[in-house]
XYZ file of C-alpha atoms in Angstrom:
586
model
C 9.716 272.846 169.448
C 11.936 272.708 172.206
C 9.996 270.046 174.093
C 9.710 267.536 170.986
C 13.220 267.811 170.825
C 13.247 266.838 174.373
C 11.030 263.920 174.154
C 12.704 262.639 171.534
C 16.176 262.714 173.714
C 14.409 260.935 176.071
C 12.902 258.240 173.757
C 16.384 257.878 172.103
C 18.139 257.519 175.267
C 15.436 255.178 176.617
C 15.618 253.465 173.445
C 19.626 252.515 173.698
C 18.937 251.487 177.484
C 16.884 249.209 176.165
C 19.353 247.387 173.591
C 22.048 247.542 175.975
C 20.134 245.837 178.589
C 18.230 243.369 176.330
C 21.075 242.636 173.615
C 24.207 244.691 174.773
C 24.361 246.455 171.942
C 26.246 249.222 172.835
C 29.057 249.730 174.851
C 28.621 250.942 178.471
C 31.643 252.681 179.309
C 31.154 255.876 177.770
C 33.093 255.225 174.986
C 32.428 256.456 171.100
C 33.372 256.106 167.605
C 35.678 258.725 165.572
C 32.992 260.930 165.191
C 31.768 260.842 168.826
C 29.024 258.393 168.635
C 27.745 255.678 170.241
C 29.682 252.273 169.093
C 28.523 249.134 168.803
C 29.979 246.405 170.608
C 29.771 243.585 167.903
C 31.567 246.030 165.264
C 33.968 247.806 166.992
C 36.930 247.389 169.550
C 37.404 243.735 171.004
C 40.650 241.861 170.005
C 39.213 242.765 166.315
C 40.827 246.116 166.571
C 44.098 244.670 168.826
C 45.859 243.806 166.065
C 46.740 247.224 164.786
C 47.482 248.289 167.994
C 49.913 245.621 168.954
C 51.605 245.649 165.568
C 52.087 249.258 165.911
C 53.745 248.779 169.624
C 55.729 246.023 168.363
C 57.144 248.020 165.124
C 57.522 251.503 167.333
C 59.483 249.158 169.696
C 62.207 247.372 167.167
C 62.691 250.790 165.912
C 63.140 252.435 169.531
C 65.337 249.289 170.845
C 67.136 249.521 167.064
C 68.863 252.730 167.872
C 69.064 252.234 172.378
C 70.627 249.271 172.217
C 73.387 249.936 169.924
C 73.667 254.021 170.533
C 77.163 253.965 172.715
C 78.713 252.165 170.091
C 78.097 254.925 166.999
C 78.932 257.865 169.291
C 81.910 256.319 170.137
C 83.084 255.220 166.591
C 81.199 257.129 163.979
C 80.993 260.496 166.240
C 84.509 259.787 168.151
C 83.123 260.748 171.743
C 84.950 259.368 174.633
C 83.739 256.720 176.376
C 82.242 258.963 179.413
C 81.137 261.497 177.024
C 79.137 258.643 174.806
C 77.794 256.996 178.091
C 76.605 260.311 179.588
C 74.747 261.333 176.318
C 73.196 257.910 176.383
C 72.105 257.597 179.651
C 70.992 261.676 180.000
C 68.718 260.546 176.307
C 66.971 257.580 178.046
C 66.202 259.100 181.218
C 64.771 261.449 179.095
C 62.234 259.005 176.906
C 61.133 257.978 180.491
C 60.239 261.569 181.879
C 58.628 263.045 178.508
C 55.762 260.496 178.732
C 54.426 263.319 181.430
C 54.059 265.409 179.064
C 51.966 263.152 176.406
C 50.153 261.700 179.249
C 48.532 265.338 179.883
C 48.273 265.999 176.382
C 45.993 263.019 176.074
C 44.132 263.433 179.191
C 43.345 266.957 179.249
C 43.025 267.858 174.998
C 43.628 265.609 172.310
C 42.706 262.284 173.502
C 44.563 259.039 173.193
C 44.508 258.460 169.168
C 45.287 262.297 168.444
C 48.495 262.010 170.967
C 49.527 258.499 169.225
C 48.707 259.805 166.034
C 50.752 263.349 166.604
C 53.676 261.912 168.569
C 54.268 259.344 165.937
C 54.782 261.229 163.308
C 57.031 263.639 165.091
C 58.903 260.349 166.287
C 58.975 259.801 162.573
C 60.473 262.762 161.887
C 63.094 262.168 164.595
C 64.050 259.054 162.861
C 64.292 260.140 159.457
C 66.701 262.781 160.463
C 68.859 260.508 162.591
C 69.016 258.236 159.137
C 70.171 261.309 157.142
C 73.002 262.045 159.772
C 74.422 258.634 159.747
C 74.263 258.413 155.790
C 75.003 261.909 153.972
C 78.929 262.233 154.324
C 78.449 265.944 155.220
C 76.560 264.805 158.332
C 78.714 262.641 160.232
C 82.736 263.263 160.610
C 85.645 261.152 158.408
C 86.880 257.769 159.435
C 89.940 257.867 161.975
C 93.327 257.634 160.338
C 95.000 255.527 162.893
C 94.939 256.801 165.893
C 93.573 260.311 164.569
C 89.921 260.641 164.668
C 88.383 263.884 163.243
C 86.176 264.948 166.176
C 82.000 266.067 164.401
C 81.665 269.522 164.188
C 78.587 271.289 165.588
C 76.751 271.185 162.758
C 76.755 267.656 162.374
C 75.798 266.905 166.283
C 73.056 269.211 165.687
C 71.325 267.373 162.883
C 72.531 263.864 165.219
C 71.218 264.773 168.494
C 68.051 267.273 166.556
C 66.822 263.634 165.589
C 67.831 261.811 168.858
C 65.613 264.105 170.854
C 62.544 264.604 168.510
C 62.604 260.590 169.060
C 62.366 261.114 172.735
C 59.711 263.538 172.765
C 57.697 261.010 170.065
C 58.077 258.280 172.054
C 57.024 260.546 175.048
C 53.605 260.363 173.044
C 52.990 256.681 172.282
C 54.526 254.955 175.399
C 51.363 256.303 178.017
C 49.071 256.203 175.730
C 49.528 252.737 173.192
C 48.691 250.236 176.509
C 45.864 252.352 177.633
C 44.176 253.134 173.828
C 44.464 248.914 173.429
C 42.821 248.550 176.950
C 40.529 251.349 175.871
C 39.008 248.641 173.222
C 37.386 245.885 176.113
C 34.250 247.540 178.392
C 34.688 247.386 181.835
C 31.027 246.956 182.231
C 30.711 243.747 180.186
C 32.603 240.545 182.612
C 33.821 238.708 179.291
C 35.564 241.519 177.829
C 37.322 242.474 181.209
C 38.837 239.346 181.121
C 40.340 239.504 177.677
C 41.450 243.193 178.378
C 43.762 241.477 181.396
C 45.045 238.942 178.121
C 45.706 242.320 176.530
C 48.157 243.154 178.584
C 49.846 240.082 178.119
C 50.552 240.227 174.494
C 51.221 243.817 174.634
C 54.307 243.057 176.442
C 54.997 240.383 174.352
C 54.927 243.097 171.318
C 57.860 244.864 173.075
C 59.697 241.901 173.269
C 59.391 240.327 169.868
C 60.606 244.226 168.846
C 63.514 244.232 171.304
C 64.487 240.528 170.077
C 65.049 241.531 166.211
C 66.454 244.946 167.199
C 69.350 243.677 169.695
C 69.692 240.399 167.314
C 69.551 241.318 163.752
C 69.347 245.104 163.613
C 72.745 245.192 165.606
C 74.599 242.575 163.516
C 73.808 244.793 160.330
C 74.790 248.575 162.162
C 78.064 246.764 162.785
C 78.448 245.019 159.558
C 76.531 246.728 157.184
C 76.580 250.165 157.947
C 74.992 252.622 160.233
C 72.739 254.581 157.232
C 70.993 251.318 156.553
C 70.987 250.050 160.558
C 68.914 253.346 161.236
C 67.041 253.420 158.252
C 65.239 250.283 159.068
C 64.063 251.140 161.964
C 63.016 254.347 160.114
C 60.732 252.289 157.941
C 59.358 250.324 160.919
C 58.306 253.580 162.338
C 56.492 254.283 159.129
C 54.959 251.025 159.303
C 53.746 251.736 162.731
C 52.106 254.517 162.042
C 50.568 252.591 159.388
C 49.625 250.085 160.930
C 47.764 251.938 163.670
C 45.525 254.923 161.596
C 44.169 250.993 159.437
C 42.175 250.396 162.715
C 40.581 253.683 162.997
C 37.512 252.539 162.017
C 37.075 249.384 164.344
C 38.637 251.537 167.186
C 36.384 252.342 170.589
C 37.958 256.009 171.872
C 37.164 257.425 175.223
C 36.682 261.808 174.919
C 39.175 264.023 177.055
C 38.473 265.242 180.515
C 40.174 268.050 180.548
C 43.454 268.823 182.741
C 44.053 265.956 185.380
C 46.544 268.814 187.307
C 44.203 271.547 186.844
C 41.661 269.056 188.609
C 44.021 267.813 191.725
C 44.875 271.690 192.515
C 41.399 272.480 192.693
C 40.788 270.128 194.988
C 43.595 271.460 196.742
C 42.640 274.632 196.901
C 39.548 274.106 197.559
C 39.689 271.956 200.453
C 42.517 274.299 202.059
C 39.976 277.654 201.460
C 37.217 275.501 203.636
C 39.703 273.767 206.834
C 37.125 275.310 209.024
C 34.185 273.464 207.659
C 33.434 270.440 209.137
C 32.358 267.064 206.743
C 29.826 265.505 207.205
C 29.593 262.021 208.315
C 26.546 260.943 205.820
C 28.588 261.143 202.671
C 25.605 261.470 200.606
C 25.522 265.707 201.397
C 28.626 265.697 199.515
C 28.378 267.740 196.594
C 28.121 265.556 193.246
C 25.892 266.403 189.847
C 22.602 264.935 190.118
C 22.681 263.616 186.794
C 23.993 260.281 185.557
C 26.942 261.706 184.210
C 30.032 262.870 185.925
C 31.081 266.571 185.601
C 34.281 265.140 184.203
C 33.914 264.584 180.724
C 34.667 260.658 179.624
C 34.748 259.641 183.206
C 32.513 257.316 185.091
C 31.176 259.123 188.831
C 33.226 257.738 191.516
C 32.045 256.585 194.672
C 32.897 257.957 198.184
C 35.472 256.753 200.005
C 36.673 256.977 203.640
C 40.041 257.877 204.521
C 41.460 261.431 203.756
C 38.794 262.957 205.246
C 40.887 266.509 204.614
C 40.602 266.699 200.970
C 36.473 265.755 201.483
C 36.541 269.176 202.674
C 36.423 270.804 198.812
C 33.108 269.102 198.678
C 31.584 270.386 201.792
C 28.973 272.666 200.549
C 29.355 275.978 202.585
C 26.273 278.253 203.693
C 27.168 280.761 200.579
C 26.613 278.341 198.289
C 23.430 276.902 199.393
C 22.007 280.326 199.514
C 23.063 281.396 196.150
C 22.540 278.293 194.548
C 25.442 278.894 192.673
C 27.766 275.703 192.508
C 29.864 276.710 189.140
C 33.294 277.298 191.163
C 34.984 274.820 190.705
C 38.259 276.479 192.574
C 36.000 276.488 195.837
C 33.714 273.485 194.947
C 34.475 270.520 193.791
C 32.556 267.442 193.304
C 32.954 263.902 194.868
C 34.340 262.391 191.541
C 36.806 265.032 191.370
C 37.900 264.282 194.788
C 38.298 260.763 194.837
C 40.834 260.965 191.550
C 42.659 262.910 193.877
C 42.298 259.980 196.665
C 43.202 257.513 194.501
C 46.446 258.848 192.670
C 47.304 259.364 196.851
C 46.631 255.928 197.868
C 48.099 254.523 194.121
C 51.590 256.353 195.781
C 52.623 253.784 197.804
C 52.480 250.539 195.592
C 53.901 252.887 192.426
C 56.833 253.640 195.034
C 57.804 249.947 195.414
C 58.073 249.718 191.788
C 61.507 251.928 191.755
C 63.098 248.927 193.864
C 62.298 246.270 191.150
C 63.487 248.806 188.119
C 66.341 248.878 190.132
C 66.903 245.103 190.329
C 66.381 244.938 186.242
C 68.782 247.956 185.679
C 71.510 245.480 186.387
C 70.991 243.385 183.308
C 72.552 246.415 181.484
C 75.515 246.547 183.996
C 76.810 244.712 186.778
C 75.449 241.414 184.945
C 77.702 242.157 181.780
C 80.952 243.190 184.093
C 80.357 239.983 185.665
C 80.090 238.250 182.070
C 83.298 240.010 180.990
C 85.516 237.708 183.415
C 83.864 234.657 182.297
C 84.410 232.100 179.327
C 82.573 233.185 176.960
C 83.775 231.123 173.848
C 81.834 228.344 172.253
C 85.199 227.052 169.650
C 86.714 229.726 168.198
C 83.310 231.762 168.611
C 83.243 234.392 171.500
C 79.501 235.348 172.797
C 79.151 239.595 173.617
C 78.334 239.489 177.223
C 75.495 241.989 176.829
C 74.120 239.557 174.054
C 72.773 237.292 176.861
C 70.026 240.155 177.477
C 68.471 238.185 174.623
C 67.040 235.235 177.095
C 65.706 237.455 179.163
C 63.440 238.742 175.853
C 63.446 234.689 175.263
C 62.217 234.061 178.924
C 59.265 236.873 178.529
C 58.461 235.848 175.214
C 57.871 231.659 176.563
C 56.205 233.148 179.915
C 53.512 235.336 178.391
C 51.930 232.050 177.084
C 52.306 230.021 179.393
C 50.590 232.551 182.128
C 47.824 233.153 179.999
C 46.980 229.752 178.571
C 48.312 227.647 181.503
C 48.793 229.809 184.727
C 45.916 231.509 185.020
C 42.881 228.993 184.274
C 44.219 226.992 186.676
C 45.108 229.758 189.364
C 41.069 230.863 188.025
C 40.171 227.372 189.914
C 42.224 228.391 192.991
C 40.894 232.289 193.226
C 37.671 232.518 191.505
C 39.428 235.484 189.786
C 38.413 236.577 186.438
C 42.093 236.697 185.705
C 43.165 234.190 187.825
C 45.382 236.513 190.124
C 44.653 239.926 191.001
C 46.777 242.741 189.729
C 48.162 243.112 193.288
C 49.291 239.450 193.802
C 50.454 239.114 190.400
C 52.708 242.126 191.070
C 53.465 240.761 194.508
C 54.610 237.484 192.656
C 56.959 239.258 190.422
C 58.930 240.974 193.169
C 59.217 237.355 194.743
C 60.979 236.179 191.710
C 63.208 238.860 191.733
C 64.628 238.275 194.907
C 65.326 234.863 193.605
C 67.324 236.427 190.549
C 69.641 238.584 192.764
C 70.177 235.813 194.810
C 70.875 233.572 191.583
C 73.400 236.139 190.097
C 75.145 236.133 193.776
C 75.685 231.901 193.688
C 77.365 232.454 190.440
C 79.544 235.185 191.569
C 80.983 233.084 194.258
C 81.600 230.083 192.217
C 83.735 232.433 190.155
C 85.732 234.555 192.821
C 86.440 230.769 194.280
C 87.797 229.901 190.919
C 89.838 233.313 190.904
C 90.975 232.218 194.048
C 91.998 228.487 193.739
C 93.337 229.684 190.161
C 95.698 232.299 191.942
C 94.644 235.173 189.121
C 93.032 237.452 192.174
C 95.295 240.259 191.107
C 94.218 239.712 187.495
C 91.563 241.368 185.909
C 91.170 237.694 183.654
C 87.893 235.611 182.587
C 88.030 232.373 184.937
C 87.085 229.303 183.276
C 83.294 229.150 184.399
C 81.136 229.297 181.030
C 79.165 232.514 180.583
C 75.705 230.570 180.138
C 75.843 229.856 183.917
C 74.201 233.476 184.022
C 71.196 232.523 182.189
C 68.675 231.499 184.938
C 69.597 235.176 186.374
C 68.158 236.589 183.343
C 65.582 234.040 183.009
C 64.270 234.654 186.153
C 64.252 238.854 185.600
C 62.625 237.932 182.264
C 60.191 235.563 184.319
C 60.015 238.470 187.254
C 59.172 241.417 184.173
C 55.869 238.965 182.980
C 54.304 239.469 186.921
C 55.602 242.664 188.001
C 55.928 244.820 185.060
C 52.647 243.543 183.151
C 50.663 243.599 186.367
C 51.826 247.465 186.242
C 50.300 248.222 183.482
C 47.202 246.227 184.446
C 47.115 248.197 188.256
C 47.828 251.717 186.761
C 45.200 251.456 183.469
C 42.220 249.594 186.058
C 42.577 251.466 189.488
C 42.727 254.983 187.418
C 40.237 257.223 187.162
C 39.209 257.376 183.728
C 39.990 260.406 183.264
C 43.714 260.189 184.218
C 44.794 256.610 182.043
C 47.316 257.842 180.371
C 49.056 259.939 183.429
C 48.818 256.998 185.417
C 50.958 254.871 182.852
C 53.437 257.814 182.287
C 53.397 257.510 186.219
C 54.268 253.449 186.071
C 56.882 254.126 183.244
C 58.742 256.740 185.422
C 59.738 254.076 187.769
C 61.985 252.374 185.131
C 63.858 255.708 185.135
C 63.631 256.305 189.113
C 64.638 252.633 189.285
C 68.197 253.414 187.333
C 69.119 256.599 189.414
C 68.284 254.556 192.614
C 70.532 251.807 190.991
C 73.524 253.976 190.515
C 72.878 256.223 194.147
C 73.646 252.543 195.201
C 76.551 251.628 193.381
C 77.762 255.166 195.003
C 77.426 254.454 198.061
C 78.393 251.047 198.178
C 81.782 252.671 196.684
C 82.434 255.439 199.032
C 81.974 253.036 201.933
C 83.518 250.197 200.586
C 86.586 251.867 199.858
C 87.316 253.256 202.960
C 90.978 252.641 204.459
C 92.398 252.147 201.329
C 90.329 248.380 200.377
C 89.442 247.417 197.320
C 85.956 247.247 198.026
C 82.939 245.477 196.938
C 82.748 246.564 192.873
C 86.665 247.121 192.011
C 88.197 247.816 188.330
C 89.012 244.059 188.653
C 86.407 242.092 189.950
C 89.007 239.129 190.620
C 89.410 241.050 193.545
C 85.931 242.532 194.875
C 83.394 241.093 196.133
C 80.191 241.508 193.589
C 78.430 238.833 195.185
C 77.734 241.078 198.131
C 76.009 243.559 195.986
C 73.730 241.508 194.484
C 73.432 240.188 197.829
C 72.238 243.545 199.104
C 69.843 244.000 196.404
C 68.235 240.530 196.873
C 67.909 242.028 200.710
C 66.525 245.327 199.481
C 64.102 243.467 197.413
C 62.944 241.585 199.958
C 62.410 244.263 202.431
C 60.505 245.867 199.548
C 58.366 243.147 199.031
C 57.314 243.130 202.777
C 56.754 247.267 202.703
C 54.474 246.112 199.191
C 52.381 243.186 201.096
C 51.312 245.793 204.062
C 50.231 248.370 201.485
C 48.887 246.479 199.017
C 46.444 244.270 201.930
C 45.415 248.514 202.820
C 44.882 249.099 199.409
C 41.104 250.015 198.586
C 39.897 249.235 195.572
C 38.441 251.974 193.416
C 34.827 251.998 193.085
C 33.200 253.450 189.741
C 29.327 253.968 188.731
């Protein structure tokens, strides 16, 4: 009995060699249906099942951008914080949406998978929402309107309910930001060259989801919080939540998933381990009497075998099979054994460090849309007739400049860079990134031109020692934004291409938690800056360089010293990324 079941195992795994040789029938990266089967190519995944996908990123995005961009501004009128208070609870919140992707990431990696962690983290995001609608709508839940000058400050119980909503919205979103990008990516087979192309046009219009999402949120979803009331301005996004998740569970069935591994950290301290219990062994130099299963399959479950690489010879060690072992014939330890795969995910996240570190500089450079950009706004004209633009409002062209650049790099850029390169995608991930940090040298440098031709008007206008607008119209800061918007399409996209392909497969969604903790490395770099440019600016008594009034600083030198930063970080990037090795998967 038990050998007929064998042969026919063999005959049915012969059989679907077969049709994915002679038709391509079946996918050929390991991935499955719901139930764990094989899928077929021609019914399943494919831009077929994108659209569910983006239109979920796009809705979970207008509702997450619906309550960020205009959160300062309730906590400071509805809840009657102080301004320090409301900025600290705002900033301390979205540091904290960019450091609980960890946490999903490992969920998805190790247990649940991609769709389970989507599915489970949006509804709990849900949740979050729901209860931040109720605190801004039920009278008992938010504090009375100021009398004058007296404002009623929220009692406990109402901050509770407020900030028991705010945070079950960071820990949702901690579940759907690593994972969305990679599940969508998830749908095109590496193995198959047409599909690998259209997974790097993926990428593009998942970005340009988040950006048609941010564009209604900081248009119309902030005109009606102001105007129309906060209950309604959160319960919208509320419902676009609920469309999300929607959205996303009517694609199950066209949907390709890839199966857990197991835990990605339990895996890199085994290696650790097992490479520091065997420093006296010695590797050897044919890499082949490395220890790896003999079957087709990795030991890793839903991951491709890796091939050897040189370099970090050290961690080879936990491969090194020791006399013990071979005598016993017992390889099962996997805290003094570990396979090649296992080591080269190890090998890669290592050699990954470097270009991931270079990302922090650039998330630094697009922090200052959010700040120095709208000081410098504030002390220019920004009135078209009796109409006064909101300096932050011209964030929206940088969303306009990524929205008009996503096209135009994947219809027009990259055929005819395809002519140039013979790239699939026309530029690799590394250049494209490369690219990107180019262009935002040139918007530092761009925001510095215009601060001089202001300070020269303070000057020749004699209001130095007044904190005034000058007469220099506020749209001369659009190419700044432009250009980050222009620098986000190369860098930021050609993250999420780097961090999803040079992965193990196994370890997708850590390694886009990993790329999304930059943004948040990238503001705490911005403001250990700001710091220090204070304390030694300041010195003696001056001014210095980023004064209460500008009029009289010198903000030109700071962006300045970013677009110098930026370019030394460019340089650092071009060494490491012409040492990068490519990974190399079965």
């Amino acid at each position: 009995m038990g050998s007929m079941e064998e042969s026919t195992s063999q005959l049915e795994d012969g059989l679907l060699q077969q049709q994915n040789e002679g038709g391509g029938l079946y996918t050929g990266d390991g991935s499955v249906d719901i139930n764990g089967n094989p899928v077929l190519k021609e019914k399943t995944g494919n831009w077929k099942a994108c659209p569910f996908i983006l239109g979920t990123e796009c809705c979970e995005r207008l509702a997450y951008y619906g309550i960020a961009t205009n959160l300062v501004t309730y906590l400071t009128k509805k809840l009657h914080e102080g301004n320090v208070s409301a900025a600290r609870n705002v900033t301390t919140w979205s540091g904290t949406c960019y450091l609980t992707p960890l946490i999903g990431a490992i969920l998805a990696d190790a247990y649940l998978g991609r769709y389970w962690t989507i599915v489970v983290f949006s509804t709990i995001y849900f949740i979050g929402m729901c209860a931040l609608s109720l605190s801004a709508s039920i009278p008992a839940l938010k504090p009375a309107e100021c009398v004058g000058s007296l404002c009623p400050p929220a009692t406990p119980a109402q901050y509770a309910v407020f900030f028991f909503g705010l945070y079950l919205i960071a820990l949702g979103t901690g579940g759907i930001k690593p994972c969305v990008s990679s599940f969508g990516a998830d749908q095109f087979d590496d193995t198959d060259p047409k599909e690998r192309v259209r997974k790097g046009s993926f990428f593009n219009w998942f970005y340009f989801s988040i950006n048609i999402g941010a564009l209604i949120s900081s248009s119309l979803l902030v005109y009606i919080q102001d105007n129309a009331g906060w209950g309604l301005g959160f319960g919208i996004p509320a419902l676009f939540m609920g469309i999300a998740i929607a959205s996303f569970f009517s694609g199950t069935p066209l949907y390709r998933f890839q199966k857990p591994g197991g835990s990605p950290i339990t895996r890199m301290c085994q290696v650790l381990v097992a490479s520091f219990h065997k420093y006296n062994l010695v590797v050897p130099e044919d890499s082949s009497l490395l220890y790896e299963t003999q079957d087709k399959h990795s030991a890793i479950e839903g991951s491709r075998k890796l091939e050897h690489s040189n370099g970090l010879k050290c961690l080879d060690k936990a491969a090194v099979l020791s006399d013990a072992e071979i005598n016993s014939g017992d390889f099962s330890n996997s805290w003094r054994l570990c396979t090649v795969t296992q080591v080269e995910e190890l090998k890669i996240l290592l050699r990954m460090f470097p270009i991931w570190a270079t990302g922090i500089v650039f998330a630094s450079v697009y922090a200052q849309m959010s700040t120095m950009f709208v000081e410098q706004g504030m002390l220019m004209d920004a009135s078209i007739g009796s109409f006064t633009i909101p300096p932050a409002s011209l964030s929206t062209f940088d969303v306009v400049s990524v929205i008009c650049w996503v096209p135009i790099y994947d219809r027009i850029i990259v055929p005819i860079a395809r002519k140039f390169t013979g790239k699939e995608r026309g530029f690799s991930d590394l250049q494209r990134m490369g690219i990107g940090l180019f262009v935002s040298v040139l918007s530092m440098a761009a925001a510095a031109v215009v601060e001089i031709k202001r300070l020269q008007l303070a000057k020749e206008l004699g209001v130095v020692d007044e904190a005034v607008a000058v007469p220099l119209s506020i749209f001369w800061q659009i190419p700044q934004y432009m250009l980050v918007g222009a620098a986000e399409v190369f860098t930021f996209i050609g993250q999420l291409e780097f961090f999803y392909e040079q992965s193990p497969d196994a370890m997708r969604s850590l390694c886009s938690a990993f790329s999304l903790l930059t943004t948040s490395l990238g503001n705490y770099l911005s403001s250990f800056i700001l710091t220090v440019v204070t304390y030694l600016t300041t010195k003696g008594g001056n001014p210095g360089w980023i004064p209460d009034n500008l009029n009289k600083g010198h903000l030109d030198y700071f962006f300045w010293l970013l677009a110098g930063l930026s370019v030394l970080n460019m340089l650092v990037y071009v060494v490491c990324a012409k040492k990068y090795k490519q990974k190399k998967a079965s």
